[in-house]
Every structure is written in structure tokens, then in C-alpha cells.
Short mmCIF file of C-alpha atoms in Angstrom, two decimals:
data_model
loop_
_atom_site.label_atom_id
_atom_site.label_comp_id
_atom_site.label_asym_id
_atom_site.label_seq_id
_atom_site.Cartn_x
_atom_site.Cartn_y
_atom_site.Cartn_z
CA MET K 1 9.30 -77.84 17.86
CA HIS K 2 9.76 -75.08 20.41
CA ASN K 3 6.97 -72.63 21.11
CA ASN K 4 9.89 -69.76 20.79
CA VAL K 5 11.37 -71.30 17.83
CA HIS K 6 10.02 -69.53 13.87
CA LYS K 7 10.38 -70.31 10.60
CA LYS K 8 10.27 -68.44 6.95
CA GLY K 9 9.82 -71.20 4.25
CA THR K 10 12.72 -73.40 4.79
CA ARG K 11 15.12 -71.25 6.80
CA ALA K 12 14.47 -70.82 10.91
CA TRP K 13 15.43 -68.41 13.56
CA SER K 14 15.22 -67.80 17.29
CA VAL K 15 13.49 -65.83 19.32
CA PRO K 16 16.32 -65.34 22.43
CA HIS K 17 15.50 -67.14 25.58
CA TRP K 18 15.58 -64.42 27.93
CA LEU K 19 13.53 -61.82 26.03
CA HIS K 20 10.26 -64.47 25.07
CA ALA K 21 10.73 -66.18 28.84
CA GLY K 22 10.42 -61.97 29.69
CA LEU K 23 7.20 -61.50 26.90
CA SER K 24 5.90 -64.54 28.53
CA SER K 25 6.16 -63.31 31.72
CA ARG K 26 4.13 -59.83 30.76
CA GLY K 27 1.78 -61.73 28.46
CA ASP K 28 2.70 -59.76 25.89
CA ALA K 29 3.60 -62.44 22.98
CA ARG K 30 2.26 -60.07 20.37
CA VAL K 31 5.55 -58.27 20.89
CA ILE K 32 7.13 -62.01 19.31
CA ASP K 33 5.11 -61.90 16.17
CA LEU K 34 5.20 -58.24 15.31
CA LEU K 35 9.43 -59.43 15.88
CA ASP K 36 9.07 -61.93 13.15
CA GLN K 37 6.47 -59.74 11.20
CA GLN K 38 9.39 -57.82 10.75
CA ARG K 39 11.86 -59.98 9.88
CA ALA K 40 10.06 -61.62 7.34
CA LEU K 41 9.78 -57.74 5.90
CA ARG K 42 12.69 -57.05 5.25
CA ARG K 43 13.39 -60.19 3.92
CA GLY K 44 10.45 -60.05 1.08
CA PRO K 45 10.99 -58.29 -2.58
CA LYS K 46 12.58 -55.54 -3.80
CA ILE K 47 9.47 -53.30 -5.48
CA VAL K 48 10.50 -49.54 -6.35
CA ALA K 49 6.92 -47.91 -7.12
CA ILE K 50 6.76 -45.94 -9.79
CA GLY K 51 3.94 -43.20 -10.37
CA GLY K 52 2.17 -39.80 -7.97
CA GLY K 53 -0.70 -39.00 -6.63
CA THR K 54 -3.64 -41.06 -4.65
CA GLY K 55 -2.21 -44.03 -7.22
CA LEU K 56 0.74 -44.40 -5.96
CA SER K 57 0.39 -43.76 -2.26
CA ILE K 58 -2.72 -47.22 -2.74
CA LEU K 59 -0.65 -48.92 -4.20
CA LEU K 60 2.05 -48.83 -1.88
CA ALA K 61 -0.86 -49.39 1.44
CA GLY K 62 -0.81 -52.62 -0.28
CA LEU K 63 2.28 -53.52 -0.85
CA ARG K 64 3.66 -52.44 2.76
CA ARG K 65 2.14 -56.35 4.07
CA TYR K 66 4.25 -57.81 1.53
CA SER K 67 7.86 -56.31 1.93
CA GLY K 68 9.62 -53.64 3.46
CA ASN K 69 11.62 -53.41 0.80
CA LEU K 70 9.93 -50.54 -1.61
CA THR K 71 10.78 -48.16 -2.71
CA ALA K 72 8.51 -45.17 -4.20
CA ILE K 73 10.12 -42.85 -7.30
CA VAL K 74 7.60 -39.17 -7.43
CA THR K 75 7.09 -37.64 -9.80
CA VAL K 76 7.82 -33.83 -9.37
CA ALA K 77 5.99 -32.45 -12.32
CA ASP K 78 2.77 -31.06 -9.49
CA ASP K 79 2.63 -27.20 -9.80
CA GLY K 80 -0.83 -26.05 -8.25
CA GLY K 81 -2.82 -26.19 -5.04
CA SER K 82 -0.93 -26.12 -2.40
CA SER K 83 2.22 -28.64 -3.85
CA GLY K 84 2.22 -25.48 -6.42
CA ARG K 85 2.40 -22.60 -4.13
CA LEU K 86 5.32 -24.06 -1.47
CA ARG K 87 7.44 -24.62 -5.14
CA ARG K 88 6.89 -20.67 -6.55
CA GLU K 89 6.90 -19.53 -2.60
CA LEU K 90 9.82 -21.34 -1.22
CA GLY K 91 12.04 -22.96 -4.06
CA ILE K 92 11.66 -26.38 -3.17
CA LEU K 93 9.99 -29.37 -4.62
CA PRO K 94 6.38 -29.71 -4.50
CA PRO K 95 5.88 -32.06 -0.93
CA GLY K 96 2.14 -32.87 -1.70
CA ASP K 97 2.30 -36.72 -3.67
CA PHE K 98 5.89 -37.58 -0.88
CA ARG K 99 3.55 -36.54 1.72
CA GLN K 100 0.43 -39.08 0.27
CA CYS K 101 3.97 -42.00 0.46
CA ILE K 102 4.73 -41.16 3.78
CA ALA K 103 1.19 -41.66 5.67
CA ALA K 104 1.29 -44.49 3.41
CA LEU K 105 4.27 -45.67 4.48
CA ALA K 106 4.33 -44.41 8.00
CA ASP K 107 5.06 -47.17 10.88
CA VAL K 108 2.23 -44.19 13.34
CA GLU K 109 -1.26 -44.48 14.52
CA PRO K 110 -3.38 -44.28 12.22
CA LEU K 111 -5.24 -40.21 13.80
CA MET K 112 -1.31 -39.09 12.50
CA ALA K 113 -1.36 -40.28 9.24
CA ARG K 114 -4.89 -38.43 9.18
CA LEU K 115 -2.59 -35.74 10.86
CA LEU K 116 -0.11 -35.64 7.83
CA GLN K 117 -3.14 -34.82 5.69
CA TYR K 118 -5.09 -32.67 7.17
CA ARG K 119 -6.02 -29.66 5.58
CA PHE K 120 -6.24 -26.36 6.37
CA HIS K 121 -10.10 -24.22 5.26
CA THR K 122 -9.95 -21.45 6.73
CA GLY K 123 -6.98 -18.53 7.81
CA SER K 124 -4.23 -16.20 6.65
CA GLY K 125 -1.75 -18.33 3.97
CA LEU K 126 -2.98 -21.39 5.26
CA GLN K 127 -6.12 -22.35 3.77
CA GLY K 128 -5.39 -24.90 1.49
CA HIS K 129 -2.73 -25.96 2.94
CA ASN K 130 -1.59 -29.50 3.93
CA LEU K 131 0.37 -29.96 7.31
CA GLY K 132 2.47 -32.49 5.83
CA ASN K 133 3.47 -30.17 3.01
CA LEU K 134 4.64 -27.44 6.04
CA LEU K 135 6.35 -30.37 7.82
CA LEU K 136 7.84 -30.64 4.53
CA ALA K 137 8.86 -27.77 3.89
CA ALA K 138 10.30 -27.41 7.60
CA MET K 139 12.26 -30.09 7.00
CA ALA K 140 13.00 -29.40 4.16
CA ASP K 141 15.37 -25.28 5.94
CA ILE K 142 15.81 -27.24 8.53
CA THR K 143 18.27 -29.96 6.89
CA GLY K 144 19.22 -27.61 3.76
CA SER K 145 17.75 -29.62 0.95
CA PHE K 146 14.55 -31.19 -0.06
CA GLU K 147 15.30 -34.29 -0.40
CA LEU K 148 17.26 -34.64 2.62
CA GLY K 149 14.79 -33.15 4.18
CA LEU K 150 12.28 -35.83 2.73
CA ARG K 151 14.79 -38.52 4.63
CA GLU K 152 14.93 -36.63 7.64
CA LEU K 153 11.12 -36.65 7.77
CA SER K 154 10.67 -40.27 6.70
CA ARG K 155 13.11 -41.16 9.81
CA VAL K 156 11.02 -39.75 12.43
CA LEU K 157 8.60 -41.49 11.05
CA ALA K 158 9.47 -44.66 10.96
CA VAL K 159 8.67 -45.04 7.15
CA GLN K 160 9.25 -48.40 5.45
CA GLY K 161 10.95 -48.01 2.65
CA GLN K 162 12.54 -44.98 1.00
CA ILE K 163 10.73 -42.52 -0.92
CA VAL K 164 12.67 -41.04 -3.95
CA PRO K 165 12.12 -38.07 -6.54
CA SER K 166 12.22 -39.08 -10.07
CA THR K 167 15.05 -36.27 -10.32
CA LEU K 168 15.83 -32.67 -8.24
CA ASP K 169 15.45 -30.90 -12.05
CA ASP K 170 12.90 -27.74 -11.56
CA VAL K 171 10.10 -28.96 -14.85
CA VAL K 172 7.96 -28.23 -16.01
CA LEU K 173 5.22 -30.67 -17.37
CA VAL K 174 4.17 -29.39 -21.65
CA ALA K 175 1.58 -30.97 -23.18
CA GLU K 176 0.82 -30.94 -26.75
CA LEU K 177 -3.53 -30.94 -27.82
CA ARG K 178 -3.97 -33.08 -30.77
CA ASP K 179 -5.15 -29.43 -32.26
CA GLN K 180 -1.66 -28.36 -31.80
CA SER K 181 -1.99 -26.36 -29.69
CA TYR K 182 0.01 -26.30 -26.15
CA LEU K 183 -0.54 -27.00 -22.42
CA HIS K 184 2.40 -25.55 -19.82
CA GLY K 185 1.71 -27.24 -16.70
CA GLU K 186 0.87 -30.48 -14.84
CA SER K 187 -2.12 -28.42 -13.18
CA SER K 188 -3.74 -26.67 -16.23
CA MET K 189 -4.14 -30.44 -18.17
CA HIS K 190 -6.92 -32.02 -16.04
CA HIS K 191 -10.22 -30.83 -13.91
CA ASP K 192 -10.54 -31.52 -10.65
CA HIS K 193 -13.88 -33.37 -10.30
CA ALA K 194 -14.09 -31.56 -6.13
CA SER K 195 -13.36 -28.07 -7.12
CA GLY K 196 -14.36 -28.42 -10.43
CA ASP K 197 -11.35 -25.40 -11.40
CA VAL K 198 -9.80 -26.72 -14.32
CA CYS K 199 -13.03 -27.34 -17.20
CA VAL K 200 -12.27 -29.95 -19.99
CA ASP K 201 -15.24 -29.28 -21.80
CA GLY K 202 -14.43 -29.07 -25.71
CA ARG K 203 -10.84 -29.08 -25.60
CA ALA K 204 -8.44 -31.63 -27.48
CA PRO K 205 -7.33 -34.37 -26.11
CA ILE K 206 -3.76 -34.83 -25.35
CA ALA K 207 -1.25 -35.89 -27.74
CA ARG K 208 2.28 -36.08 -26.12
CA VAL K 209 3.38 -34.49 -23.47
CA PHE K 210 7.02 -33.15 -22.70
CA LEU K 211 9.11 -32.29 -19.86
CA LYS K 212 11.57 -28.78 -20.24
CA PRO K 213 14.30 -28.82 -19.59
CA ALA K 214 14.12 -32.08 -21.38
CA GLN K 215 17.26 -33.42 -20.20
CA ALA K 216 16.38 -33.72 -16.78
CA ARG K 217 19.10 -35.10 -14.44
CA ALA K 218 17.25 -38.33 -12.58
CA TYR K 219 17.70 -38.89 -9.61
CA PRO K 220 20.38 -42.00 -8.44
CA GLU K 221 19.24 -43.18 -5.85
CA ALA K 222 15.72 -43.56 -7.72
CA VAL K 223 18.49 -45.41 -10.74
CA GLN K 224 20.61 -47.82 -7.98
CA ALA K 225 16.77 -48.63 -6.49
CA LEU K 226 15.54 -50.06 -9.99
CA LEU K 227 18.84 -51.41 -11.31
CA ASP K 228 18.60 -53.97 -7.86
CA ALA K 229 15.01 -54.47 -7.71
CA ASP K 230 13.19 -57.69 -8.12
CA ILE K 231 9.91 -55.41 -9.39
CA VAL K 232 8.90 -52.83 -10.96
CA VAL K 233 5.96 -51.05 -10.46
CA ILE K 234 4.45 -48.35 -13.33
CA GLY K 235 1.27 -47.35 -11.77
CA PRO K 236 -1.63 -46.46 -10.90
CA GLY K 237 -2.24 -43.12 -11.23
CA SER K 238 -3.21 -39.96 -13.92
CA LEU K 239 -1.33 -41.35 -16.72
CA TYR K 240 -0.16 -37.85 -18.72
CA THR K 241 0.63 -35.76 -14.84
CA SER K 242 2.28 -38.70 -12.93
CA VAL K 243 3.17 -41.33 -14.72
CA LEU K 244 4.31 -40.42 -17.69
CA PRO K 245 6.48 -37.55 -16.52
CA ASN K 246 9.04 -39.89 -14.24
CA LEU K 247 9.30 -41.79 -16.88
CA LEU K 248 10.49 -38.67 -19.18
CA VAL K 249 13.72 -38.02 -17.06
CA HIS K 250 15.39 -39.79 -19.73
CA ASP K 251 17.99 -41.86 -16.98
CA ILE K 252 14.83 -43.40 -15.89
CA ALA K 253 13.22 -44.96 -18.66
CA ARG K 254 16.65 -46.11 -20.03
CA ALA K 255 17.30 -47.81 -16.68
CA VAL K 256 13.01 -49.66 -16.20
CA ALA K 257 14.39 -50.91 -19.36
CA ALA K 258 17.97 -52.23 -18.49
CA SER K 259 16.74 -53.59 -14.96
CA ALA K 260 16.70 -57.23 -14.48
CA ALA K 261 12.84 -56.86 -12.77
CA TYR K 262 9.73 -58.43 -13.14
CA ARG K 263 8.18 -55.12 -14.33
CA VAL K 264 4.45 -54.37 -14.13
CA PHE K 265 2.20 -52.03 -15.10
CA VAL K 266 -1.14 -51.27 -13.49
CA CYS K 267 -4.00 -49.44 -15.65
CA ASN K 268 -6.11 -47.09 -14.44
CA VAL K 269 -9.09 -48.93 -13.18
CA ALA K 270 -11.59 -45.33 -14.88
CA THR K 271 -10.55 -42.85 -17.33
CA GLU K 272 -9.72 -39.10 -16.62
CA PRO K 273 -11.69 -35.76 -17.37
CA GLY K 274 -9.80 -34.03 -19.72
CA GLU K 275 -6.31 -37.15 -19.60
CA THR K 276 -7.93 -39.93 -20.74
CA ASP K 277 -11.85 -39.97 -21.75
CA GLN K 278 -12.59 -43.13 -23.55
CA TYR K 279 -9.41 -44.41 -23.33
CA SER K 280 -9.43 -48.57 -23.21
CA ALA K 281 -6.95 -50.91 -20.93
CA GLU K 282 -4.97 -50.81 -24.58
CA ASP K 283 -4.96 -47.31 -24.61
CA PHE K 284 -2.68 -46.67 -21.69
CA LEU K 285 -0.41 -49.05 -22.88
CA VAL K 286 0.12 -47.82 -25.98
CA ALA K 287 0.21 -44.17 -24.89
CA VAL K 288 3.20 -44.74 -22.56
CA GLU K 289 4.74 -47.22 -24.36
CA ARG K 290 4.79 -44.29 -27.31
CA HIS K 291 6.77 -42.10 -25.50
CA VAL K 292 9.94 -44.09 -23.92
CA ASP K 293 9.70 -45.55 -27.39
CA ALA K 294 10.26 -48.69 -26.04
CA GLN K 295 8.27 -51.96 -24.47
CA LEU K 296 9.03 -51.51 -21.26
CA PHE K 297 6.72 -54.67 -19.06
CA ASP K 298 6.83 -57.67 -18.90
CA VAL K 299 2.70 -58.04 -17.30
CA VAL K 300 -0.01 -55.45 -17.82
CA ILE K 301 -2.52 -55.60 -14.91
CA THR K 302 -6.60 -54.48 -15.53
CA ASN K 303 -9.59 -54.63 -13.59
CA THR K 304 -12.27 -56.90 -14.70
CA ARG K 305 -14.87 -55.44 -11.99
CA LEU K 306 -17.38 -52.58 -13.47
CA ASP K 307 -20.00 -52.48 -10.73
CA ALA K 308 -18.24 -50.88 -8.07
CA SER K 309 -19.89 -47.70 -6.18
CA ARG K 310 -18.83 -44.71 -8.69
CA PRO K 311 -18.81 -41.23 -6.94
CA PRO K 312 -21.83 -38.80 -7.83
CA TYR K 313 -19.13 -35.74 -8.48
CA TRP K 314 -16.94 -37.99 -10.92
CA ARG K 315 -17.36 -37.14 -14.09
CA SER K 316 -15.32 -40.66 -15.79
CA ASP K 317 -15.84 -43.99 -17.16
CA VAL K 318 -14.74 -47.64 -15.98
CA VAL K 319 -11.96 -48.51 -18.26
CA ALA K 320 -12.81 -51.13 -20.75
CA ALA K 321 -10.19 -54.68 -20.64
CA GLU K 322 -10.16 -54.08 -24.37
CA TRP K 323 -6.81 -55.52 -26.36
CA HIS K 324 -6.88 -54.92 -29.96
CA ALA K 325 -3.09 -56.04 -31.02
CA ARG K 326 -0.45 -58.50 -29.57
CA HIS K 327 2.00 -57.07 -27.34
CA ASP K 328 5.36 -58.05 -25.58
CA ALA K 329 3.49 -57.68 -22.73
CA GLU K 330 1.33 -60.64 -20.42
CA VAL K 331 -1.80 -59.63 -19.52
CA LEU K 332 -3.53 -59.70 -16.36
CA THR K 333 -6.82 -59.37 -15.11
CA ALA K 334 -9.06 -60.07 -11.62
CA ASP K 335 -11.06 -58.13 -9.77
CA VAL K 336 -8.65 -55.24 -8.24
CA VAL K 337 -11.20 -52.48 -8.27
CA ASP K 338 -12.14 -50.64 -4.62
CA GLN K 339 -16.18 -51.92 -4.42
CA ASN K 340 -16.98 -49.02 -3.05
CA ASN K 341 -14.94 -46.60 -5.11
CA ALA K 342 -15.34 -47.26 -9.01
CA VAL K 343 -12.40 -44.96 -9.44
CA ARG K 344 -9.53 -46.59 -6.98
CA HIS K 345 -7.98 -49.49 -6.96
CA ASP K 346 -8.13 -51.55 -3.50
CA PRO K 347 -4.48 -51.54 -2.36
CA HIS K 348 -4.49 -55.48 -0.56
CA LYS K 349 -6.47 -56.81 -3.87
CA LEU K 350 -3.82 -55.20 -6.16
CA ALA K 351 -0.77 -55.37 -3.85
CA HIS K 352 -1.93 -59.28 -4.35
CA MET K 353 -2.30 -59.43 -7.47
CA ILE K 354 0.97 -58.29 -8.51
CA ILE K 355 2.77 -60.16 -6.07
CA GLN K 356 1.26 -63.67 -7.34
CA ALA K 357 2.19 -62.68 -10.42
CA TRP K 358 5.80 -62.85 -9.59
CA THR K 359 5.90 -65.42 -8.08
CA ARG K 360 5.01 -67.39 -10.78
CA GLN K 361 7.43 -66.23 -12.69
CA CYS K 362 9.68 -67.46 -10.03
CA ARG K 363 11.11 -71.43 -9.44
CA GLY K 364 12.02 -72.28 -6.51
CA GLY K 365 11.77 -69.11 -4.50
CA ARG K 366 14.42 -67.64 -7.21
CA ARG K 367 13.63 -64.76 -9.80
CA LEU K 368 14.17 -65.85 -13.51
CA ARG K 369 16.82 -64.37 -15.49
CA ARG K 370 14.81 -62.39 -18.49
CA ALA K 371 15.89 -65.21 -20.98
CA GLU K 372 14.23 -67.72 -18.68
CA ARG K 373 10.93 -65.89 -19.37
CA THR K 374 8.37 -67.00 -21.25
CA PRO K 375 9.11 -65.89 -25.01
CA HIS K 376 7.42 -63.45 -26.64
CA GLY K 377 7.32 -65.80 -29.61
CA ALA K 378 4.51 -67.91 -27.04
CA GLU K 379 0.78 -67.51 -28.11
CA PRO K 380 -1.59 -65.21 -27.30
CA THR K 381 -3.40 -65.55 -23.60
CA ARG K 382 -7.37 -65.34 -24.37
CA VAL K 383 -8.48 -62.57 -20.97
CA ARG K 384 -12.06 -62.21 -22.90
CA PRO K 385 -13.93 -62.79 -25.90
CA GLY K 386 -13.20 -60.59 -28.66
CA SER K 387 -9.89 -59.86 -27.05
CA THR K 388 -6.70 -60.98 -26.94
CA GLY K 389 -2.94 -59.94 -24.91
CA THR K 390 -0.14 -61.55 -25.61
CA ALA K 391 1.44 -64.29 -23.35
CA GLY K 392 4.71 -62.61 -23.53
CA ALA K 393 7.10 -61.92 -20.77
CA GLN K 394 9.83 -60.95 -21.78
CA ALA K 395 10.05 -57.07 -22.69
CA ALA K 396 11.36 -56.02 -26.16
CA VAL K 397 13.22 -51.97 -25.78
CA SER K 398 13.39 -50.04 -29.70
CA ARG K 399 16.53 -50.54 -31.44
CA ARG K 400 17.72 -47.50 -30.73
CA TRP K 401 17.84 -48.52 -26.76
CA THR K 402 19.96 -52.15 -27.90
CA ARG K 403 22.44 -50.96 -26.01
CA TRP K 404 20.76 -50.39 -22.71
CA LEU K 405 19.89 -54.25 -22.95
CA SER K 406 22.95 -54.56 -20.81
CA PRO K 407 21.76 -53.91 -16.77
CA LEU K 408 25.79 -53.88 -16.11
CA THR K 409 26.47 -51.62 -18.98
CA VAL K 410 23.61 -49.31 -18.01
CA GLY K 411 24.70 -49.44 -14.29
CA ARG K 412 27.83 -48.16 -15.29
CA ARG K 413 27.14 -45.61 -17.47
CA LEU K 414 24.30 -43.41 -15.50
CA LEU K 415 26.06 -44.61 -12.27
CA GLY K 416 29.73 -43.52 -12.77
CA GLU K 417 28.65 -40.45 -13.36
CA TRP K 418 27.82 -39.51 -10.03
CA GLY K 419 30.63 -41.60 -8.68
CA LEU K 420 28.91 -45.22 -7.96
CA ARG K 421 29.58 -47.84 -7.86
CA TRP K 422 27.09 -50.87 -8.80
#
């Protein structure tokens, strides 16, 4: 084969002779490799990642190596720090989690990514603010809306994929504790490891969280992406303050339930004080299913490496991959932690695990329909001595959600209200 012909799977494509000759004459064959890589990424699976905070940006940093068809659905419940100040003062969505996604997916020099994440430590009015947050706020003002500003800043920074909010509504996250008291606002629910601003010592554990208003409207493009997806990934991230606020937008959860995508839940590698103290992997999954009243997932990914280095300031425990009951999701365990940071996933290990699991569910490159996957009456798969996980890859939803089982039904029902076609 001539060196200007490249193969992807069984399909071949050719770099034009005039371009190949020009590049070769300059000794710049790397550009051809980049073109090949970009073409492969454009043909990658449609992946939707749901979450917020550092967990979502870590996931996206790994997944971008496998596909250019990425959508990040981001929580809008943040009300602390720089994001909270801008939200209150300017009336915009909290920009912090969106900024982290932009930094993870932007096709820019590393120095530019660092600049987006830069936080001012001094200066009247500037102290505590993040430069990327200010850029998003400025772009929202220039374009007239946060969502348009987010889209334009993503375009300027050559973001690979799209970043969308779960809702445009001004929502407040509320937690009910087990002693029947309440906490209002995301920033009041967990301990800040670096500053220690919120003290959770002696406080009752979180029983449940909910949104005000309860009937927040889903962002249409987020629903569309979920219905079109090949893979939907939920987590990792702060369970009650980053992951669940997205699923508490009812049409987001319904779209996940109706999607024909391979649906993955990534369990955290470490607990968080005030949120998930003493949680096992099973506790994370059960908490999600209890909040949405459905079993959404085809597979759950948990970490097995327990000896990674732990930051000295982090008050947390390693999450044990323990399972005591049957679930309708297959349980996969692997080393997916950052070996230098026991409270963070390794982006490349995690992304590889997700893509590998999805690939196993395909035959001949074709994504399986849900009815073709492993029936959920299959025998449990042994995960570790004394614990099991069910090898059922077809998720079942609760009886009160039966009407949402058909992607066609949910598509017409949800998108018809916004005048979109599916």
C-alpha cells in the first residue's frame, strides 16, 4: 500500500496527492498523522458524560483520546466560591464546572489550559475568582445568554465535543439529613478539604437531596444527546452535589432510562466527608437508584487498587468494592485510580476501561440493542471473595416508569415540547 493511504477498520481513505507531496517536501508528515487521528475521532462513539466538578473533567480528559463525539452534561447547582459569587452577582449559571470541562476538552497549548484554571489570590474584587469563570461570564454578557456564551467560548478554544447544562433553571440543591434537618445550598453539604470552611463533624449523614424548584426543565440539547448516545457515563464526582443534581432534573433521568446507549456508572475511588462517609461501592449505586426510583445502569466500574498515595489533607477512606445484593448491572473491577493520588481516577485507565467494556457489548462493530444484551437473569459474576455483582447488562426501570421504556416514546414526548425532531 502506498504511504498516503490510511486504513481505519475495513475502510480506507487517501490523503490527496497534492497535500501529501507538499507535506513530504516540508518533512511535515506529522500533519498527516494528525489528520488521520482527527478523522478517527470524528468516527468515534457518541459518548455523553454526566456530572460535575473535578470528576467529570478527569473523565473527559481520558475519553477525548477515543472519540470527538463527546457531550458533557454539567450540574448547575454549585453556589460556592467564585462560581457562587458570579451566580449571585450576575444572575448567570455557575461557571466553574463548565470551565473545568472546557479546560479538559480544549485543543489548546498546556499553558492556555493552565491559564483557564488560574485563580487570583490577591486583588480587591478579584481574589478567589478563576480566570476561566470570568471569561465565561464575560462571554455570556457579550452574547446575551450563558448557553450561547458557553458555545462561543468552546468554539474559540476549539473544544472537542460540546458542553451543555442539565437545566437553565435557577435551581437550589437541598439536603435532608437523617435527623430530619435540612441544608440549603450545595456549598453547605460537604467539607472543603483545602480550606475546611464547612465543618461536618458530628453532623447527621445525608438521607436524600432534592431540587427547588422540583420540576426543573431539562436543557433540550442534553436530552437529544442522551437519546442519540452510544455510551452514557454517570460519575465519577461528588455523589450528592455533582452527580445526583443532574438526575434530579426529571427529564434527564427519563432520557437516560429510555436511551439505547450502554449506560455506565463510575463509582468514586474515595469517600467525601459530609457526603459519603463510610460508603462502599454498593452504597453509591443504591443511593442513585433510590433517588431516581430506577435501575439505570448496564455496568458499574469500581476500583481495586487500594495502595495509591493519599493526599495528607484529605479526610477520606478508600471505597471498597463490596457487593452484598443482586443488582441489574454488571460489576467490573479494575485498577482505575491515579497511583499518585488515591482520591482521583486516572483519566486514561478509566477511559480505557469504559471503551473496553462497551466494545465487548458490540458484535462486528455494531452496537447491540438492549434486548440483545446479556439477560438480567444471568448468574452473578464473582467480583472478590465474599462479594458478588450481577452480570445483567440490561437495566430495568421501575413500574411507574414503564411508559418511558421506548426511546421513540420518550423522544417524541420530551422533544416535541421544544419543537425539535428526533
